[in-house]
PDB file of C-alpha atoms in Angstrom:
ATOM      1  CA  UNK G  15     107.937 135.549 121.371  1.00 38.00           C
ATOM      2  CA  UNK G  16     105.606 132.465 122.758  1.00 41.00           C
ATOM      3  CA  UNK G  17     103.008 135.365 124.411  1.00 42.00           C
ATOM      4  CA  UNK G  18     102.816 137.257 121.114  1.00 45.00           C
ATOM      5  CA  UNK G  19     102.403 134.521 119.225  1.00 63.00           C
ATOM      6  CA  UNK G  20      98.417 132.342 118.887  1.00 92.00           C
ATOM      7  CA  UNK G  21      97.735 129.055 118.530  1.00 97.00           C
ATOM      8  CA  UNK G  22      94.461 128.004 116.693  1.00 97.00           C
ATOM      9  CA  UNK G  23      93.699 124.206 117.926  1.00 98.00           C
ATOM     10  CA  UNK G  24      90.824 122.846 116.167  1.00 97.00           C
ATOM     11  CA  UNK G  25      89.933 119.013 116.967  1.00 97.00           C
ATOM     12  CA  UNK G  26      87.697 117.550 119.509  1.00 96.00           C
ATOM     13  CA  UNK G  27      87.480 118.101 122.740  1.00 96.00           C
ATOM     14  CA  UNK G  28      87.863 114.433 124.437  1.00 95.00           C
ATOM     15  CA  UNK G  29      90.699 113.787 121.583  1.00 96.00           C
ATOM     16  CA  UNK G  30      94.087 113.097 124.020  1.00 96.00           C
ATOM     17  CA  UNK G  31      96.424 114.694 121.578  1.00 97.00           C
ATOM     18  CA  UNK G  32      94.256 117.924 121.648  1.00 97.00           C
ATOM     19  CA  UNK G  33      94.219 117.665 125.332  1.00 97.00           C
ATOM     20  CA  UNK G  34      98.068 117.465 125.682  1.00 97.00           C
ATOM     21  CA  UNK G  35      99.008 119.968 123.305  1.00 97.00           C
ATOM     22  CA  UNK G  36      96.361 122.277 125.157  1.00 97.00           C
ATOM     23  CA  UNK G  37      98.687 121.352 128.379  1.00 97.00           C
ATOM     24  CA  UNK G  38     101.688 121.660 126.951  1.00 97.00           C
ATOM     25  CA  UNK G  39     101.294 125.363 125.615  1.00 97.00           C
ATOM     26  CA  UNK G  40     100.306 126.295 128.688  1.00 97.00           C
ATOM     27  CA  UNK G  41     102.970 125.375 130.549  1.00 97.00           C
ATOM     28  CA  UNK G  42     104.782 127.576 127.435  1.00 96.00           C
ATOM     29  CA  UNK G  43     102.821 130.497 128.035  1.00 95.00           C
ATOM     30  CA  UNK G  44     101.782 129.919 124.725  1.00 96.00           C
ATOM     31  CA  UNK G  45      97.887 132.284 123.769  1.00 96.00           C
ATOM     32  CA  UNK G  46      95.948 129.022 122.360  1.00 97.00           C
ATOM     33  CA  UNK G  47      92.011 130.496 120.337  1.00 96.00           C
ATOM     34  CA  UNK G  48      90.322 126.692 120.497  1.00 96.00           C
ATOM     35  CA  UNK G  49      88.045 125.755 117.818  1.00 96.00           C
ATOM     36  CA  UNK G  50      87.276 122.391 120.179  1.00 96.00           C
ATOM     37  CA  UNK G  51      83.900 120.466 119.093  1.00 95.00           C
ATOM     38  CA  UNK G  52      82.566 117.533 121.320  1.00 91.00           C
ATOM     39  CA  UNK G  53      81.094 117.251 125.048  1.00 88.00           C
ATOM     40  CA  UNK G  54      81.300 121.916 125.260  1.00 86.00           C
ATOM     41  CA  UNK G  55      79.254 121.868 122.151  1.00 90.00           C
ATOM     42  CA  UNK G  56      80.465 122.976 118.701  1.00 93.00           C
ATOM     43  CA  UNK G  57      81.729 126.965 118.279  1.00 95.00           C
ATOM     44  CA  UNK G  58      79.743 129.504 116.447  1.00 97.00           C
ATOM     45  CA  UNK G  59      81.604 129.974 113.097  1.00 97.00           C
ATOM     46  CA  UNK G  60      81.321 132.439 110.312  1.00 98.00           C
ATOM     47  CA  UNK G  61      83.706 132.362 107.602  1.00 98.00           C
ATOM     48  CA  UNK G  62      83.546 135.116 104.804  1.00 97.00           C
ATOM     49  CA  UNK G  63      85.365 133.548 101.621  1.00 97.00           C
ATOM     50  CA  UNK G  64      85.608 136.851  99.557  1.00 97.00           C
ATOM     51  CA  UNK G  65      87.648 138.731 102.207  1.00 96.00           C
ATOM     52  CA  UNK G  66      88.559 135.260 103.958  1.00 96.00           C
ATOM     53  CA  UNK G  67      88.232 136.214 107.077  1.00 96.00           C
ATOM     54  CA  UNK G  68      86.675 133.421 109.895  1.00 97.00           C
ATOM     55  CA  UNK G  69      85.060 134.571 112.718  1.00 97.00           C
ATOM     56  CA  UNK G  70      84.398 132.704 116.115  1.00 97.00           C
ATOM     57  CA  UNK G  71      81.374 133.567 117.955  1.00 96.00           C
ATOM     58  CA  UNK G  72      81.925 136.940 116.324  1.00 96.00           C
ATOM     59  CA  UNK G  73      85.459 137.562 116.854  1.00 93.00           C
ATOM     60  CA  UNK G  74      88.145 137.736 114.180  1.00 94.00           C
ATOM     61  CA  UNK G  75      90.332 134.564 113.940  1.00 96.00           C
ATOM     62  CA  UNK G  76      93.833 135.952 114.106  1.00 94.00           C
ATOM     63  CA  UNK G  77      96.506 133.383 114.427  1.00 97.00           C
ATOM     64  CA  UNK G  78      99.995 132.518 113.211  1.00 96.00           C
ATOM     65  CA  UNK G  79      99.650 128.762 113.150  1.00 98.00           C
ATOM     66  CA  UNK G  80      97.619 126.277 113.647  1.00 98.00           C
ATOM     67  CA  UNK G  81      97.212 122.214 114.119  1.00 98.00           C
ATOM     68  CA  UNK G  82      94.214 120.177 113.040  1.00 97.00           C
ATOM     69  CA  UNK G  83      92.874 116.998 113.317  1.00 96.00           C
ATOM     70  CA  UNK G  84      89.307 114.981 112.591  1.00 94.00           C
ATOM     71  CA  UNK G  85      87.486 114.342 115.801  1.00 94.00           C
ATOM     72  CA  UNK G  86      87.621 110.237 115.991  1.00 90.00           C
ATOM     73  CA  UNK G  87      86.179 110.216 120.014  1.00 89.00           C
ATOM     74  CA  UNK G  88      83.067 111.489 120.044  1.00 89.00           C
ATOM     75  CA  UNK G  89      82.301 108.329 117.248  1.00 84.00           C
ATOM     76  CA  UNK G  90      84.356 105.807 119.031  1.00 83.00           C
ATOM     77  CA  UNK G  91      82.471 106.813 122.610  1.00 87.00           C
ATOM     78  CA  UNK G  92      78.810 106.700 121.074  1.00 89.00           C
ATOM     79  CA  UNK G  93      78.662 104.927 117.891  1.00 89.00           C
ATOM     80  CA  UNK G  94      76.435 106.936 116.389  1.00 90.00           C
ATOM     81  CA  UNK G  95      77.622 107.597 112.823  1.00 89.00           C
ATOM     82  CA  UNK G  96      76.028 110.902 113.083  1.00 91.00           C
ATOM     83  CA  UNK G  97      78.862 112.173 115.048  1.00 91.00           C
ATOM     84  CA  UNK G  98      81.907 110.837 112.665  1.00 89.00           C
ATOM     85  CA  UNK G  99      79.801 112.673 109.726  1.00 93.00           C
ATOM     86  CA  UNK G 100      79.833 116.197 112.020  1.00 94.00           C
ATOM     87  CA  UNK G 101      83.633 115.882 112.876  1.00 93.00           C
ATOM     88  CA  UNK G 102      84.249 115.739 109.408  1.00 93.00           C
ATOM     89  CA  UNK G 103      82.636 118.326 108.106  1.00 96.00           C
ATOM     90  CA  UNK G 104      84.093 120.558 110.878  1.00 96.00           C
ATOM     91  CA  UNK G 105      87.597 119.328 109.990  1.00 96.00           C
ATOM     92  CA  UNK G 106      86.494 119.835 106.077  1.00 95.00           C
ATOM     93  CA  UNK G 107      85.668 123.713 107.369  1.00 97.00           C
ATOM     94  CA  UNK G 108      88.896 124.517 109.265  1.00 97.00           C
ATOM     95  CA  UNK G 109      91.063 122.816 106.775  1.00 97.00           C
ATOM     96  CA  UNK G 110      89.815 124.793 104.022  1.00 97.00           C
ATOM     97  CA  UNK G 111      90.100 128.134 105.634  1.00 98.00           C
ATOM     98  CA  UNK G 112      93.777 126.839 106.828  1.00 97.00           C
ATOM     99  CA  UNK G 113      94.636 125.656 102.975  1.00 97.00           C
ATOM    100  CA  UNK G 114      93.140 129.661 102.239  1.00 97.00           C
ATOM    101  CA  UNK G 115      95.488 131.382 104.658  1.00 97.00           C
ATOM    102  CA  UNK G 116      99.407 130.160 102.972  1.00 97.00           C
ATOM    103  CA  UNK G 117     100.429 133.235 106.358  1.00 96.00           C
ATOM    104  CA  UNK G 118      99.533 130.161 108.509  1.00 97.00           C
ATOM    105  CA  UNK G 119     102.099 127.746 109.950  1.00 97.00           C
ATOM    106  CA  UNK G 120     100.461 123.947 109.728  1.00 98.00           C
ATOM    107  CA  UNK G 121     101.938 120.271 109.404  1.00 97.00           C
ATOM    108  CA  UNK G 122     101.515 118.916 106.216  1.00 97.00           C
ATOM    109  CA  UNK G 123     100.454 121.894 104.300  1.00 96.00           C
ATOM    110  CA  UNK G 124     101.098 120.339 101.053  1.00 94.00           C
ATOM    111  CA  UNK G 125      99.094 117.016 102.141  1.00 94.00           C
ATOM    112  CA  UNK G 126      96.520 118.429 104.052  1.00 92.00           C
ATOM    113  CA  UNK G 127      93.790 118.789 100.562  1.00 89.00           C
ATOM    114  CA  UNK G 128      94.734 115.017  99.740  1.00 86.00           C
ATOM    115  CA  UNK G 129      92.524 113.382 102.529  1.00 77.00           C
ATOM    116  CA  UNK G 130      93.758 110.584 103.595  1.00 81.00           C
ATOM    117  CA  UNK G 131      96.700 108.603 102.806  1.00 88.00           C
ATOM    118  CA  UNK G 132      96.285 105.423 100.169  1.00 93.00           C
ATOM    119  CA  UNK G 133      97.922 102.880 102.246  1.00 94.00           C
ATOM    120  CA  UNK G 134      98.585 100.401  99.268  1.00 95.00           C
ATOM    121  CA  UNK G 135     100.611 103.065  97.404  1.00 96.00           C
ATOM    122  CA  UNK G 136     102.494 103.824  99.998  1.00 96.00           C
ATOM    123  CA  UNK G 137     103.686  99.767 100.565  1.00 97.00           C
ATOM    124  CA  UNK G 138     104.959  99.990  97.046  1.00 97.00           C
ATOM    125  CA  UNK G 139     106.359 103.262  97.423  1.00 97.00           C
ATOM    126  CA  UNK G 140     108.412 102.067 100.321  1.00 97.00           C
ATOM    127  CA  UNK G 141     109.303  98.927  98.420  1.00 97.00           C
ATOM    128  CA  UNK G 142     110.816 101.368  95.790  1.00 97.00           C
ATOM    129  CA  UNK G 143     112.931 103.332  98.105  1.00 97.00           C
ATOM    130  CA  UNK G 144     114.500 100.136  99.966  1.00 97.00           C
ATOM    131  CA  UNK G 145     112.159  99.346 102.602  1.00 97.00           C
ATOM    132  CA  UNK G 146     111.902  95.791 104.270  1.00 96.00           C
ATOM    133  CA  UNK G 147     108.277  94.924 103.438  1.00 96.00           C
ATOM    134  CA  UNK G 148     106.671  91.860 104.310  1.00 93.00           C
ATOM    135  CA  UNK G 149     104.827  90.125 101.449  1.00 94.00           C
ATOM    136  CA  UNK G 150     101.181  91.995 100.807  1.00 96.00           C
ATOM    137  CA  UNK G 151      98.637  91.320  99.046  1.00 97.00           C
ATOM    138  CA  UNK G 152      95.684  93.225  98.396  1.00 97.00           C
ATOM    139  CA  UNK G 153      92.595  90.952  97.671  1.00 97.00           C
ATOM    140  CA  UNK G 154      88.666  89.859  97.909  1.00 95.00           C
ATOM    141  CA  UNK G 155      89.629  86.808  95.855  1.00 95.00           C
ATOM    142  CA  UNK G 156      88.301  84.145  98.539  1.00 94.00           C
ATOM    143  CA  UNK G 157      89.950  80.986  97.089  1.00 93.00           C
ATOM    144  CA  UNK G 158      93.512  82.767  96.975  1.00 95.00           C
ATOM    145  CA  UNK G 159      93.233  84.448 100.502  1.00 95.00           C
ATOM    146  CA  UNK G 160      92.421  80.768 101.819  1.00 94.00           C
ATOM    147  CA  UNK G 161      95.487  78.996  99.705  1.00 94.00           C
ATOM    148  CA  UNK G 162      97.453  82.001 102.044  1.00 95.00           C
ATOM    149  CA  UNK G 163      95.884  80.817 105.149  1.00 94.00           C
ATOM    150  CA  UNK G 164      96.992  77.808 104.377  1.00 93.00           C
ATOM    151  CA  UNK G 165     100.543  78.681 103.690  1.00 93.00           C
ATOM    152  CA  UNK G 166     101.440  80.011 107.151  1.00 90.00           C
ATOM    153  CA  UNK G 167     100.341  83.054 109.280  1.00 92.00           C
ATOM    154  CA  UNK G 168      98.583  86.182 107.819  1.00 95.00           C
ATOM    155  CA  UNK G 169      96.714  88.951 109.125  1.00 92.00           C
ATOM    156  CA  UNK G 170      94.515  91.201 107.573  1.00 94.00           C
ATOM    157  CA  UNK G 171      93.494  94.774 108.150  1.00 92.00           C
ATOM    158  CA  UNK G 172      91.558  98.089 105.664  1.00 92.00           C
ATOM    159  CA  UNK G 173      93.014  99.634 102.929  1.00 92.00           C
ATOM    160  CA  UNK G 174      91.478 102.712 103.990  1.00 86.00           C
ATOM    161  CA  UNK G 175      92.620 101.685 107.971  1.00 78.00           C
ATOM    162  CA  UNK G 176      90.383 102.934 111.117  1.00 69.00           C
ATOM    163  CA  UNK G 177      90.148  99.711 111.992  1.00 73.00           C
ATOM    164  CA  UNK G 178      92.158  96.893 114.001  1.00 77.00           C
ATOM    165  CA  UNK G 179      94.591  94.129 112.253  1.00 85.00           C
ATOM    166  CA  UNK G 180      93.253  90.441 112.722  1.00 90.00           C
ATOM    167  CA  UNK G 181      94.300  87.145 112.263  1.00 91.00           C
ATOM    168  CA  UNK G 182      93.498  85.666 108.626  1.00 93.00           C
ATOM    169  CA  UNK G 183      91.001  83.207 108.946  1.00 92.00           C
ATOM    170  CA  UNK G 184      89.565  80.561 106.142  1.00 90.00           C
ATOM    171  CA  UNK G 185      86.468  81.613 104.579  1.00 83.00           C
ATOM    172  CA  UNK G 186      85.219  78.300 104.238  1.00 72.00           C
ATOM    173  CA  UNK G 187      81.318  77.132 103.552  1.00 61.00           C
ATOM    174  CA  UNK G 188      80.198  80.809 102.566  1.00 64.00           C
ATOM    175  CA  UNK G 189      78.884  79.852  99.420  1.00 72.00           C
ATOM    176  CA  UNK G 190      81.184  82.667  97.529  1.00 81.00           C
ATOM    177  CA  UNK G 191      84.390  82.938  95.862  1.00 90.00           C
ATOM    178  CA  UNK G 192      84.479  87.189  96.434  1.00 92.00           C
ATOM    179  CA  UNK G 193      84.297  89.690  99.049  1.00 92.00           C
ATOM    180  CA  UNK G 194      82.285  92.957  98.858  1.00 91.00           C
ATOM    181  CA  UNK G 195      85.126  94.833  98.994  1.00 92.00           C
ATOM    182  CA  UNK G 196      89.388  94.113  98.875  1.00 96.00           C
ATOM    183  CA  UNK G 197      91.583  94.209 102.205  1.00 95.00           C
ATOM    184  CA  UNK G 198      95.234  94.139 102.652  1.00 95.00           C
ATOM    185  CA  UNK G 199      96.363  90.696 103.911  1.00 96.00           C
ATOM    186  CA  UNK G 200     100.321  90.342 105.044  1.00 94.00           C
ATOM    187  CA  UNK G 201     102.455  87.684 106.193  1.00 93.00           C
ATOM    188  CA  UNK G 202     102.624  88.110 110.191  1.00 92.00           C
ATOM    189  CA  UNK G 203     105.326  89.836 111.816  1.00 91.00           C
ATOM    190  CA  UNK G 204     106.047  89.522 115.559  1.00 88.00           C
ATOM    191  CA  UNK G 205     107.060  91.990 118.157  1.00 84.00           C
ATOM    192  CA  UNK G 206     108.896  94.250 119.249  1.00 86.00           C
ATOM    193  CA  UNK G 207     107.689  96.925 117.013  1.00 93.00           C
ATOM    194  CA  UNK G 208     108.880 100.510 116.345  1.00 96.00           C
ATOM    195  CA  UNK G 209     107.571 103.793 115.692  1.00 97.00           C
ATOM    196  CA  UNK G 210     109.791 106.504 114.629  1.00 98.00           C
ATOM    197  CA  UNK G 211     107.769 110.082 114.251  1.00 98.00           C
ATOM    198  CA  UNK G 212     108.873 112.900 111.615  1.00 98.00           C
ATOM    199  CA  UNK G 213     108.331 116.294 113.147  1.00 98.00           C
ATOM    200  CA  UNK G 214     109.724 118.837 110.679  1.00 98.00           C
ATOM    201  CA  UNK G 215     113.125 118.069 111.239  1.00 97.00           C
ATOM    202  CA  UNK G 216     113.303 116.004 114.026  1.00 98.00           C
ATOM    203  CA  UNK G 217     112.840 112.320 114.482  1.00 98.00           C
ATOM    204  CA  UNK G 218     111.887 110.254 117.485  1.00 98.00           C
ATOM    205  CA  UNK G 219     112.079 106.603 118.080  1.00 98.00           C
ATOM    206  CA  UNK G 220     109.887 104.153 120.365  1.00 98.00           C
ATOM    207  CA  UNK G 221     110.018 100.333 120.575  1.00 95.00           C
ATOM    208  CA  UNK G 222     106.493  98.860 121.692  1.00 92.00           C
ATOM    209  CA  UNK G 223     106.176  95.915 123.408  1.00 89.00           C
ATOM    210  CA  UNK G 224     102.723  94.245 123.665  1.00 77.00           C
ATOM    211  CA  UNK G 225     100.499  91.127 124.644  1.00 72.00           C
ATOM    212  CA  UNK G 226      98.430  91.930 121.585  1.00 62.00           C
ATOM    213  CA  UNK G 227      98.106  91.447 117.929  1.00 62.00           C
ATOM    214  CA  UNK G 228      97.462  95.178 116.819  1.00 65.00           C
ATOM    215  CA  UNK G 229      99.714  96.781 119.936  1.00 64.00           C
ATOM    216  CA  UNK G 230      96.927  99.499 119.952  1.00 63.00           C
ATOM    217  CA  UNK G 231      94.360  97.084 121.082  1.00 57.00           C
ATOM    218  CA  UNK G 232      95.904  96.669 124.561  1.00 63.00           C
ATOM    219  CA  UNK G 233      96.200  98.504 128.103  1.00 63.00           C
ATOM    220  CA  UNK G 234      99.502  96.171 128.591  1.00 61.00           C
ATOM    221  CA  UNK G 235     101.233  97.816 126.149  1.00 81.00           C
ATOM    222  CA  UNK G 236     104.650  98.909 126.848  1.00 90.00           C
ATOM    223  CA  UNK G 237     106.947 101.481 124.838  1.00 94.00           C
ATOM    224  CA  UNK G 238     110.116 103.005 125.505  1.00 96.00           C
ATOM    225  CA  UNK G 239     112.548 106.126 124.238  1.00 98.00           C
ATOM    226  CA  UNK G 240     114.566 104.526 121.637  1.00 98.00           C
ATOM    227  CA  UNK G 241     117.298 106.414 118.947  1.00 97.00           C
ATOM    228  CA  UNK G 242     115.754 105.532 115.900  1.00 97.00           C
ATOM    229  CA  UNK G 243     118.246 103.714 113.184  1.00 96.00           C
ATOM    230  CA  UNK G 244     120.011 106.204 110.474  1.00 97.00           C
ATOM    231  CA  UNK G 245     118.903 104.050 107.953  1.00 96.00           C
ATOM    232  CA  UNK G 246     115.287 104.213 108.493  1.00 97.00           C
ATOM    233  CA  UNK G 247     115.122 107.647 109.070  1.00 98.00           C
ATOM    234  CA  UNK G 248     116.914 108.175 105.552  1.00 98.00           C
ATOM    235  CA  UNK G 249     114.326 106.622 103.696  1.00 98.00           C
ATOM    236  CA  UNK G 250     111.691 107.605 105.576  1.00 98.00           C
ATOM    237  CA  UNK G 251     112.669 111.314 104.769  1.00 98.00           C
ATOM    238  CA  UNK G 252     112.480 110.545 101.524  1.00 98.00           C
ATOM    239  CA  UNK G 253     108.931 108.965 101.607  1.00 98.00           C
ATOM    240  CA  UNK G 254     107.946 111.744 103.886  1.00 97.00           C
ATOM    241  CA  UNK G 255     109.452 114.444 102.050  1.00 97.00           C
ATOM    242  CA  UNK G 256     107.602 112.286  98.560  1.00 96.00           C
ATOM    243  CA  UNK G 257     104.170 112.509 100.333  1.00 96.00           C
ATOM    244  CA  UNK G 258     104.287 116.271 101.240  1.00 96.00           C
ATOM    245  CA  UNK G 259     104.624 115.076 105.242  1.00 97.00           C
ATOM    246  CA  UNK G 260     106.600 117.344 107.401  1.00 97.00           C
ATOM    247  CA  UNK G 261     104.583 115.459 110.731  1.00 98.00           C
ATOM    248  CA  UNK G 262     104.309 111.732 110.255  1.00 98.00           C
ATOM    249  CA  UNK G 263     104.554 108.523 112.376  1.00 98.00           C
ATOM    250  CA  UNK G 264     105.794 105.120 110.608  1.00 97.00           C
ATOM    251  CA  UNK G 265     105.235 101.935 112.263  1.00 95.00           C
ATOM    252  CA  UNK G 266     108.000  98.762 111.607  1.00 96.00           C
ATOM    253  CA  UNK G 267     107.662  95.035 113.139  1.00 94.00           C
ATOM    254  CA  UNK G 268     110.009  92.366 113.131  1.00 92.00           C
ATOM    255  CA  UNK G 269     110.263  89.412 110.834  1.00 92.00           C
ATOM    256  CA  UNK G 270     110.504  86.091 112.377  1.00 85.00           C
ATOM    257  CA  UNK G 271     112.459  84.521 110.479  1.00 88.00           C
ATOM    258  CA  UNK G 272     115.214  87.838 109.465  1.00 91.00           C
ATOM    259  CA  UNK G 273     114.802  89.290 112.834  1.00 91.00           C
ATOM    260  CA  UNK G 274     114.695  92.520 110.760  1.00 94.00           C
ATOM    261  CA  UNK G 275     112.170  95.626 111.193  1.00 96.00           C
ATOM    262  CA  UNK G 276     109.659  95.165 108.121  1.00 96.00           C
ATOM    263  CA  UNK G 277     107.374  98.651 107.357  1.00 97.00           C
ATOM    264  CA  UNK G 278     103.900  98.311 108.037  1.00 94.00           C
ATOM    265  CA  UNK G 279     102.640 102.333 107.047  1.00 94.00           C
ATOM    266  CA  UNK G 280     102.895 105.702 107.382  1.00 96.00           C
ATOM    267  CA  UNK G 281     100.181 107.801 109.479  1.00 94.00           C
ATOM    268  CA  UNK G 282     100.124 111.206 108.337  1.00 93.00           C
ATOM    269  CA  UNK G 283      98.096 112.705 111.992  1.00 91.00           C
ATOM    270  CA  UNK G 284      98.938 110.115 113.984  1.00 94.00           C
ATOM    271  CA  UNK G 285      97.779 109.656 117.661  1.00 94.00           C
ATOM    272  CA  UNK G 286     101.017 110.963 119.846  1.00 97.00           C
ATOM    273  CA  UNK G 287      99.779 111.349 123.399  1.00 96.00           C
ATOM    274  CA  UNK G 288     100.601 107.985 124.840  1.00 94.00           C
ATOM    275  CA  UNK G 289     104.528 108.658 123.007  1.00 96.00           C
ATOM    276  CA  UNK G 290     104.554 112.247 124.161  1.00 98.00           C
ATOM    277  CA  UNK G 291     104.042 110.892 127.915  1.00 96.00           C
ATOM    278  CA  UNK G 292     106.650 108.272 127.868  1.00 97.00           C
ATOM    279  CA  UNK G 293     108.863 111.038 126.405  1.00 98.00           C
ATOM    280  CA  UNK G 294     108.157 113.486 128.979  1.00 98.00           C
ATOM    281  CA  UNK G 295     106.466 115.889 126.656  1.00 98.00           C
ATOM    282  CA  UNK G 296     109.851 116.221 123.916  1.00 98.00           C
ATOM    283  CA  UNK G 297     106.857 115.672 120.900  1.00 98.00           C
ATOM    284  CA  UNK G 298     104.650 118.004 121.960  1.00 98.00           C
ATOM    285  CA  UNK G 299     107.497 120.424 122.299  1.00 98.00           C
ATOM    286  CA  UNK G 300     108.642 119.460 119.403  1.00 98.00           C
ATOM    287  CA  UNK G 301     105.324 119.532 117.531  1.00 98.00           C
ATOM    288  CA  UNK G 302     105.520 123.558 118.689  1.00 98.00           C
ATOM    289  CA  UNK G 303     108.481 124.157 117.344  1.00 98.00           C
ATOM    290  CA  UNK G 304     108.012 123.262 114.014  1.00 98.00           C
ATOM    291  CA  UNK G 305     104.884 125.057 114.160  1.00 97.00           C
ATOM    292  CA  UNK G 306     107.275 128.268 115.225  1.00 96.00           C
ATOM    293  CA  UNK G 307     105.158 129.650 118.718  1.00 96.00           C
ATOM    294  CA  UNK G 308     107.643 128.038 120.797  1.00 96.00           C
ATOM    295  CA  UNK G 309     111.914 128.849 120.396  1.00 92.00           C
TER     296      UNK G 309
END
């Protein structure tokens, strides 16, 4: 089945979940076509939208399934905004041709035309459907951001995300009550942490352990194979299944004062290599299951 079957990959080529997947089939015997942008250059693509039909340096893309993601590296290595404008118009490109082709097997099918995911909605979504949620606010009100300062420890991190969680700090002697733009700010949670990934119907648990605010952040990091809690994974079907997620990571932390796992968000392409490593390669497997080229 696995040599009959192909593979389209289509990502960037320095992006470690591309580069582990790549691995991965290969030890499967699995036929991968790459549509890989980055440090070998960017393929030569012509895609037909009458007779739908994408071709790849002149050869017909034939493939039964497929996984996706936007190129993040090449930004994060040269800063040039440039590059993050490229990777998404690539990822814009295969996307749409993958939306066009329902005969093709992808994660998050339903999802993928939504973008990305709005990460306040999905706080009060949880809240509705039981979650432990620590108390979130969503503000560029100056004066009430500082009262919360001054109430304890908050951190604050994008709505839209991409970026690191830091520590809440006063705003005082700008001159202004208002920010440019709003930002969620939460009541600090400690560690351990947990991640428990959705892929199709499987679930997989890790506590993290780290010296770090935003776990992410740091090369001490520590996580380990863990079964994820029955409870959790309930609702988190149900959010999943809500959102149109079939491959998902959600990421908990631990109240201080309950001692109980509080739900921070849900990624809907999250970043699985470090995971797939420490689980000797059961996501990646996993991930080709669902996506039918491996049995």
């Amino acid at each position: 089945m696995a040599n009959r079957t192909r593979l389209l990959l289509a990502g960037g080529d320095t992006d470690p979940q591309m580069v582990r997947l790549l691995k991965r089939a290969a030890l499967h015997g699995i036929p991968v076509h790459s549509l890989l942008t980055g440090q070998s250059g960017s393929p030569r693509l012509h895609w037909d939208i009458r007779q739908n039909r994408l071709l790849d340096d002149g050869e017909g893309v034939q493939v039964s399934a497929a996984f996706i993601r936007q190129d993040v590296f090449a930004y994060l290595k040269s800063n040039d905004v440039q590059d993050n404008a490229l990777a998404r118009e690539w990822f814009v490109t295969v996307s749409g041709w993958l939306l066009s082709s329902p005969d093709i097997t992808v994660c998050n099918r339903r999802f993928l035309a939504c973008g990305g995911v709005n990460k306040p909605h999905v706080l009060r979504l949880a809240l509705e459907l039981g979650f432990n949620v620590a108390d979130t606010y969503i503000s560029n009100d100056i004066p009430a951001m500082d009262q919360l300062h001054d109430s304890g420890d908050w951190i604050v991190k994008p709505v839209t995300g991409g970026a690191y969680c830091t520590v809440l700090d006063k705003h005082e002697g700008q001159g202004n009550t208002i920010l440019s733009y709003p930002q969620i700010v939460q009541r600090r949670l400690e560690q351990p942490e947990m991640r428990i990934f959705r892929i199709g119907h499987e679930w997989f648990g890790f506590r993290v352990v780290s010296d770090a605010l935003d776990y992410r952040s740091s090369a001490a990091t520590r996580m380990a194979v863990v079964m994820p809690p029955g409870d959790l994974v309930e609702k988190l079907a149900k959010l999943s299944d809500h959102l149109g997620l079939t491959f998902a990571a959600a990421d908990f932390k631990t109240d201080v004062v309950s001692g109980e796992l509080q739900f921070l968000e849900i990624n809907t392409n999250p970043m699985f290599a470090g995971f797939d490593q420490v689980a000797a390669g059961a996501l990646s497997d996993a991930l080709l299951r669902h996506l039918g080229v491996l049995p």
